[in-house]
mmCIF file of C-alpha atoms in Angstrom:
data_model
loop_
_atom_site.group_PDB
_atom_site.id
_atom_site.type_symbol
_atom_site.label_atom_id
_atom_site.label_comp_id
_atom_site.label_asym_id
_atom_site.label_seq_id
_atom_site.Cartn_x
_atom_site.Cartn_y
_atom_site.Cartn_z
ATOM 1 C CA MET A 1 118.956 17.300 -39.611
ATOM 2 C CA THR A 2 116.095 16.456 -42.207
ATOM 3 C CA HIS A 3 112.556 17.722 -42.000
ATOM 4 C CA VAL A 4 109.413 15.269 -42.761
ATOM 5 C CA GLU A 5 105.968 16.131 -43.815
ATOM 6 C CA ILE A 6 103.076 15.167 -41.422
ATOM 7 C CA GLU A 7 99.789 16.116 -40.557
ATOM 8 C CA PRO A 8 99.060 16.587 -36.954
ATOM 9 C CA ASN A 9 95.437 16.644 -36.077
ATOM 10 C CA ILE A 10 96.168 19.359 -33.823
ATOM 11 C CA LEU A 11 98.693 21.709 -33.523
ATOM 12 C CA TYR A 12 99.188 22.144 -29.724
ATOM 13 C CA PHE A 13 103.010 22.672 -29.442
ATOM 14 C CA GLY A 14 102.743 23.918 -25.647
ATOM 15 C CA THR A 15 100.619 26.707 -24.052
ATOM 16 C CA PRO A 16 99.788 27.609 -20.498
ATOM 17 C CA VAL A 17 96.696 26.289 -19.146
ATOM 18 C CA VAL A 18 93.998 28.750 -18.071
ATOM 19 C CA LEU A 19 91.081 28.454 -16.048
ATOM 20 C CA VAL A 20 88.468 30.856 -17.326
ATOM 21 C CA SER A 21 85.977 31.732 -14.731
ATOM 22 C CA THR A 22 82.843 33.414 -16.064
ATOM 23 C CA ALA A 23 79.480 34.198 -14.515
ATOM 24 C CA GLY A 24 76.235 32.479 -15.336
ATOM 25 C CA ASP A 25 73.322 31.157 -13.278
ATOM 26 C CA THR A 26 76.282 29.542 -11.297
ATOM 27 C CA PRO A 27 79.996 30.498 -11.435
ATOM 28 C CA ASN A 28 81.221 28.667 -14.621
ATOM 29 C CA LEU A 29 84.856 27.396 -14.747
ATOM 30 C CA ALA A 30 86.368 26.317 -17.947
ATOM 31 C CA PRO A 31 90.034 24.925 -18.722
ATOM 32 C CA ILE A 32 91.533 26.154 -21.880
ATOM 33 C CA SER A 33 95.106 26.061 -23.710
ATOM 34 C CA SER A 34 94.569 28.134 -26.443
ATOM 35 C CA ALA A 35 95.788 31.946 -25.150
ATOM 36 C CA PHE A 36 98.409 34.362 -25.305
ATOM 37 C CA TRP A 37 99.294 37.788 -23.982
ATOM 38 C CA LEU A 38 100.643 40.915 -25.521
ATOM 39 C CA GLY A 39 101.082 43.598 -22.905
ATOM 40 C CA TRP A 40 97.959 43.684 -21.041
ATOM 41 C CA ARG A 41 95.716 42.215 -23.613
ATOM 42 C CA ALA A 42 94.952 38.352 -23.830
ATOM 43 C CA ILE A 43 93.601 36.455 -26.742
ATOM 44 C CA ILE A 44 91.819 33.157 -25.740
ATOM 45 C CA GLY A 45 90.112 30.904 -28.374
ATOM 46 C CA ILE A 46 87.203 28.974 -27.340
ATOM 47 C CA GLY A 47 84.336 26.964 -28.972
ATOM 48 C CA ALA A 48 81.517 29.131 -29.872
ATOM 49 C CA ARG A 49 78.885 27.257 -28.412
ATOM 50 C CA SER A 50 80.172 26.392 -25.131
ATOM 51 C CA GLN A 51 79.053 28.027 -21.887
ATOM 52 C CA THR A 52 81.946 30.259 -21.416
ATOM 53 C CA ALA A 53 81.561 31.947 -24.787
ATOM 54 C CA ARG A 54 77.736 32.372 -24.034
ATOM 55 C CA ASN A 55 78.645 33.780 -20.659
ATOM 56 C CA LEU A 56 81.185 36.250 -22.091
ATOM 57 C CA ARG A 57 79.061 37.369 -24.645
ATOM 58 C CA ARG A 58 76.528 38.272 -22.284
ATOM 59 C CA THR A 59 78.666 39.573 -19.416
ATOM 60 C CA ARG A 60 81.703 40.996 -21.369
ATOM 61 C CA GLU A 61 84.141 39.826 -18.332
ATOM 62 C CA CYS A 62 85.887 36.937 -16.818
ATOM 63 C CA VAL A 63 88.755 35.977 -14.702
ATOM 64 C CA LEU A 64 91.924 34.048 -16.308
ATOM 65 C CA ASN A 65 93.314 32.045 -13.469
ATOM 66 C CA LEU A 66 96.742 30.226 -14.044
ATOM 67 C CA PRO A 67 97.263 26.873 -12.270
ATOM 68 C CA SER A 68 100.580 25.840 -11.482
ATOM 69 C CA VAL A 69 101.864 22.072 -11.633
ATOM 70 C CA ARG A 70 100.216 22.017 -7.966
ATOM 71 C CA GLU A 71 96.715 22.327 -9.335
ATOM 72 C CA VAL A 72 96.924 19.438 -12.180
ATOM 73 C CA ASP A 73 94.847 17.292 -10.352
ATOM 74 C CA ALA A 74 92.061 19.655 -9.994
ATOM 75 C CA VAL A 75 92.281 21.081 -13.679
ATOM 76 C CA ASP A 76 91.816 17.446 -14.624
ATOM 77 C CA ARG A 77 88.964 16.787 -12.804
ATOM 78 C CA LEU A 78 87.370 19.672 -15.056
ATOM 79 C CA ALA A 79 88.411 18.070 -18.459
ATOM 80 C CA ARG A 80 85.504 16.334 -19.597
ATOM 81 C CA THR A 81 82.803 18.655 -18.030
ATOM 82 C CA THR A 82 80.582 21.451 -19.462
ATOM 83 C CA GLY A 83 78.393 23.925 -18.013
ATOM 84 C CA THR A 84 75.809 23.609 -20.639
ATOM 85 C CA ALA A 85 72.924 21.637 -19.231
ATOM 86 C CA GLU A 86 71.869 20.461 -22.556
ATOM 87 C CA VAL A 87 75.188 18.804 -23.593
ATOM 88 C CA PRO A 88 75.593 18.838 -27.436
ATOM 89 C CA GLU A 89 75.957 15.757 -29.247
ATOM 90 C CA SER A 90 79.645 16.099 -30.154
ATOM 91 C CA LYS A 91 80.674 16.547 -26.600
ATOM 92 C CA LEU A 92 78.623 13.682 -25.554
ATOM 93 C CA ARG A 93 80.530 11.337 -27.878
ATOM 94 C CA ARG A 94 83.656 12.405 -26.279
ATOM 95 C CA GLY A 95 82.363 11.555 -22.709
ATOM 96 C CA TYR A 96 81.596 15.143 -21.723
ATOM 97 C CA ARG A 97 78.950 15.483 -18.583
ATOM 98 C CA TYR A 98 77.001 18.356 -17.351
ATOM 99 C CA GLU A 99 78.362 19.998 -13.910
ATOM 100 C CA ALA A 100 76.688 22.931 -12.629
ATOM 101 C CA ASP A 101 79.258 23.391 -9.656
ATOM 102 C CA LYS A 102 82.513 23.416 -11.328
ATOM 103 C CA PHE A 103 84.160 24.552 -8.637
ATOM 104 C CA GLY A 104 83.001 21.697 -6.383
ATOM 105 C CA VAL A 105 83.985 19.091 -8.776
ATOM 106 C CA ALA A 106 87.533 20.749 -9.243
ATOM 107 C CA GLY A 107 87.952 20.963 -5.553
ATOM 108 C CA LEU A 108 88.726 25.002 -5.921
ATOM 109 C CA THR A 109 87.823 27.684 -3.946
ATOM 110 C CA ALA A 110 86.189 30.681 -5.327
ATOM 111 C CA VAL A 111 86.862 34.105 -3.741
ATOM 112 C CA PRO A 112 85.456 37.538 -4.924
ATOM 113 C CA SER A 113 86.899 39.531 -7.559
ATOM 114 C CA SER A 114 87.921 43.303 -7.392
ATOM 115 C CA THR A 115 86.451 44.784 -10.905
ATOM 116 C CA VAL A 116 84.220 41.678 -12.144
ATOM 117 C CA ALA A 117 81.357 39.509 -11.174
ATOM 118 C CA PRO A 118 83.196 36.049 -11.671
ATOM 119 C CA PRO A 119 84.968 34.756 -8.769
ATOM 120 C CA ARG A 120 89.014 34.130 -8.825
ATOM 121 C CA VAL A 121 90.227 30.873 -8.087
ATOM 122 C CA ALA A 122 92.139 31.188 -4.762
ATOM 123 C CA GLU A 123 94.729 28.113 -5.246
ATOM 124 C CA CYS A 124 95.916 29.748 -8.784
ATOM 125 C CA PRO A 125 98.945 31.514 -8.119
ATOM 126 C CA VAL A 126 97.817 34.025 -10.552
ATOM 127 C CA ALA A 127 94.344 35.344 -11.408
ATOM 128 C CA MET A 128 93.778 38.197 -13.964
ATOM 129 C CA GLU A 129 90.584 40.224 -13.995
ATOM 130 C CA ALA A 130 89.506 41.071 -17.653
ATOM 131 C CA VAL A 131 86.644 42.656 -19.598
ATOM 132 C CA VAL A 132 85.785 41.692 -23.527
ATOM 133 C CA GLU A 133 86.935 44.380 -25.620
ATOM 134 C CA ALA A 134 86.444 42.317 -29.143
ATOM 135 C CA ILE A 135 85.267 39.122 -30.533
ATOM 136 C CA HIS A 136 86.814 37.514 -33.602
ATOM 137 C CA PRO A 137 85.723 34.516 -35.834
ATOM 138 C CA VAL A 138 88.071 31.914 -36.601
ATOM 139 C CA ALA A 139 87.874 30.351 -39.928
ATOM 140 C CA ALA A 140 85.325 32.677 -41.356
ATOM 141 C CA ASP A 141 86.556 31.885 -44.817
ATOM 142 C CA ASP A 142 85.482 28.309 -44.310
ATOM 143 C CA GLU A 143 81.739 27.227 -44.541
ATOM 144 C CA ALA A 144 82.410 24.064 -42.593
ATOM 145 C CA GLN A 145 84.079 25.714 -39.632
ATOM 146 C CA LEU A 146 82.161 29.142 -39.889
ATOM 147 C CA GLY A 147 80.669 29.966 -36.101
ATOM 148 C CA SER A 148 82.213 26.935 -34.202
ATOM 149 C CA ILE A 149 85.453 28.969 -32.695
ATOM 150 C CA LEU A 150 85.922 32.323 -31.655
ATOM 151 C CA CYS A 151 88.525 34.332 -30.358
ATOM 152 C CA PHE A 152 87.872 36.767 -27.432
ATOM 153 C CA GLU A 153 90.267 39.975 -27.135
ATOM 154 C CA LEU A 154 90.474 40.553 -23.311
ATOM 155 C CA ARG A 155 91.855 43.687 -21.369
ATOM 156 C CA VAL A 156 93.126 43.043 -18.177
ATOM 157 C CA GLN A 157 91.934 45.124 -15.426
ATOM 158 C CA LYS A 158 93.405 43.531 -12.158
ATOM 159 C CA VAL A 159 96.540 41.307 -11.720
ATOM 160 C CA HIS A 160 96.416 39.115 -8.559
ATOM 161 C CA VAL A 161 99.352 36.736 -7.874
ATOM 162 C CA HIS A 162 100.627 34.759 -4.967
ATOM 163 C CA ASP A 163 103.283 36.731 -3.087
ATOM 164 C CA GLU A 164 105.506 33.346 -3.582
ATOM 165 C CA ILE A 165 106.012 34.080 -7.088
ATOM 166 C CA ARG A 166 106.785 37.822 -6.694
ATOM 167 C CA VAL A 167 110.049 39.075 -6.873
ATOM 168 C CA PRO A 168 110.621 40.544 -3.366
ATOM 169 C CA GLY A 169 110.155 44.152 -2.780
ATOM 170 C CA THR A 170 108.521 44.987 -6.487
ATOM 171 C CA THR A 171 104.854 45.834 -7.533
ATOM 172 C CA ASP A 172 105.887 44.834 -10.905
ATOM 173 C CA ARG A 173 107.858 41.781 -11.180
ATOM 174 C CA ILE A 174 107.122 38.081 -11.336
ATOM 175 C CA ASP A 175 110.138 35.644 -10.639
ATOM 176 C CA PRO A 176 110.300 33.073 -13.535
ATOM 177 C CA ASP A 177 112.290 30.773 -11.354
ATOM 178 C CA ARG A 178 109.392 30.714 -8.884
ATOM 179 C CA TRP A 179 106.597 30.593 -11.001
ATOM 180 C CA ARG A 180 105.730 26.942 -12.316
ATOM 181 C CA PRO A 181 102.937 27.485 -14.840
ATOM 182 C CA LEU A 182 100.811 24.016 -15.859
ATOM 183 C CA ILE A 183 101.799 23.624 -19.734
ATOM 184 C CA MET A 184 99.494 21.479 -22.108
ATOM 185 C CA SER A 185 101.317 20.044 -25.044
ATOM 186 C CA PHE A 186 99.184 17.742 -27.283
ATOM 187 C CA GLN A 187 96.699 16.639 -24.852
ATOM 188 C CA GLU A 188 99.356 15.906 -22.081
ATOM 189 C CA PHE A 189 100.317 18.262 -19.015
ATOM 190 C CA TYR A 190 103.729 19.350 -18.681
ATOM 191 C CA GLY A 191 105.856 21.750 -16.386
ATOM 192 C CA LEU A 192 108.724 23.992 -16.834
ATOM 193 C CA GLY A 193 112.471 22.758 -16.499
ATOM 194 C CA GLY A 194 114.887 24.970 -15.093
ATOM 195 C CA LYS A 195 116.446 27.889 -16.708
ATOM 196 C CA LEU A 196 118.710 26.977 -19.622
ATOM 197 C CA ARG A 197 120.666 30.158 -19.822
ATOM 198 C CA ARG A 198 119.927 34.056 -19.587
ATOM 199 C CA SER A 199 118.362 35.262 -22.364
ATOM 200 C CA GLU A 200 119.579 38.130 -24.230
ATOM 201 C CA LEU A 201 116.157 39.695 -24.484
ATOM 202 C CA ALA A 202 116.192 39.672 -20.379
ATOM 203 C CA GLN A 203 118.532 42.805 -20.896
ATOM 204 C CA ILE A 204 116.025 44.937 -21.994
ATOM 205 C CA PRO A 205 113.833 46.761 -18.490
ATOM 206 C CA GLU A 206 110.406 45.106 -18.494
ATOM 207 C CA VAL A 207 109.230 48.430 -17.922
ATOM 208 C CA LEU A 208 109.988 49.335 -21.334
ATOM 209 C CA TYR A 209 106.863 46.826 -22.344
ATOM 210 C CA ARG A 210 104.519 48.578 -20.239
ATOM 211 C CA SER A 211 101.189 48.908 -21.811
ATOM 212 C CA PRO A 212 98.892 51.728 -21.687
ATOM 213 C CA ASP A 213 96.420 49.404 -20.590
ATOM 214 C CA VAL A 214 97.845 49.449 -17.066
ATOM 215 C CA GLU A 215 97.174 52.896 -16.671
ATOM 216 C CA ARG A 216 93.717 52.520 -17.916
ATOM 217 C CA ALA A 217 93.270 49.744 -15.326
ATOM 218 C CA LYS A 218 94.037 52.019 -12.765
ATOM 219 C CA THR A 219 91.046 54.368 -13.628
ATOM 220 C CA GLY A 220 88.488 51.828 -14.082
ATOM 221 C CA VAL A 221 87.133 53.684 -17.183
ATOM 222 C CA ARG A 222 86.217 51.760 -20.380
ATOM 223 C CA PRO A 223 85.965 53.669 -23.716
ATOM 224 C CA GLY A 224 82.934 55.553 -24.035
ATOM 225 C CA GLN A 225 82.374 55.788 -20.264
ATOM 226 C CA PRO A 226 82.596 58.943 -18.427
ATOM 227 C CA GLU A 227 86.074 59.575 -16.783
ATOM 228 C CA PRO A 228 86.380 60.268 -12.981
ATOM 229 C CA HIS A 229 85.305 64.004 -11.871
ATOM 230 C CA THR A 230 88.262 66.424 -12.786
ATOM 231 C CA GLY A 231 87.779 68.276 -9.622
ATOM 232 C CA ASN A 232 85.707 71.291 -11.340
ATOM 233 C CA GLY A 233 82.701 69.768 -11.169
ATOM 234 C CA THR A 234 82.582 68.283 -14.945
ATOM 235 C CA THR A 235 83.712 64.989 -16.308
ATOM 236 C CA ARG A 236 85.146 63.800 -19.666
ATOM 237 C CA ARG A 237 84.454 61.281 -22.120
ATOM 238 C CA ARG A 238 86.804 58.957 -23.915
#
C-alpha cells in the first residue's frame, strides 16, 4: 500500500456528535463534533465568537448531550442555526440563521439538570453535566487564527444515561453493543457497525481507569470552595 500526499480542508476523520446545552437568555443548544474524553474530563473545541463560547465563559457550566443514530434528524435541524442574535457575516455567507428556541427547532425536549443550570436533552441516551476548569486558545502562534478557536477543558460532575445502554445490574458500565453514537466524519453522518473482534485492551478492568474526578463529583465541591462539614463544626478548603 502506497501513501499519497493530499491537503484536506478539514481533518474530521470521525468523532461523536455532541449537543452542548448552555444557559443564556434562553437555553442554547449547539451541535459540535470536536470532542474527546480523558477520564471524567472532556475537551471540546468551538468558535470563540459563538454563543456557546460566550455562555461557557460567563456561566462556566454546560451539559454534553450525546445523540444516538436515532436523533440524526433533530441534530441536522440545528446544523445551520446560531444562538447569536447578530449573525456574523462569515456565518451568513454559509447560510446560518438566528434561532432563539434551539430545542423547539430541533424538536427535542429540555429537562432539568441536577448540578448545573443548562437543561439536558431528554432524547439523548447520554447527558453529562459539566463545569469549565480551563480555557485554552488554539493556534495562538498564528496571527491569522489567534482568538478564533477555543478549547474548553470540562470536568464532568454527573452522568445520566438511558437504561437501555447500561449493562444490567451495574452502576458504572455502558454496554457498547447497545450504545450507537452518532458520528460525524468529513461533514457526513455515520453510525457504528457491529463489533469487529474482542479488544486486548478490554481485558483490563474498566475500574482501573477510574478518575479521581468521580469522587469529586460526589461531593459537588470545586477547588477553592469549602468542603462539607466534617462533623466537628469545621470545614476544610481544597
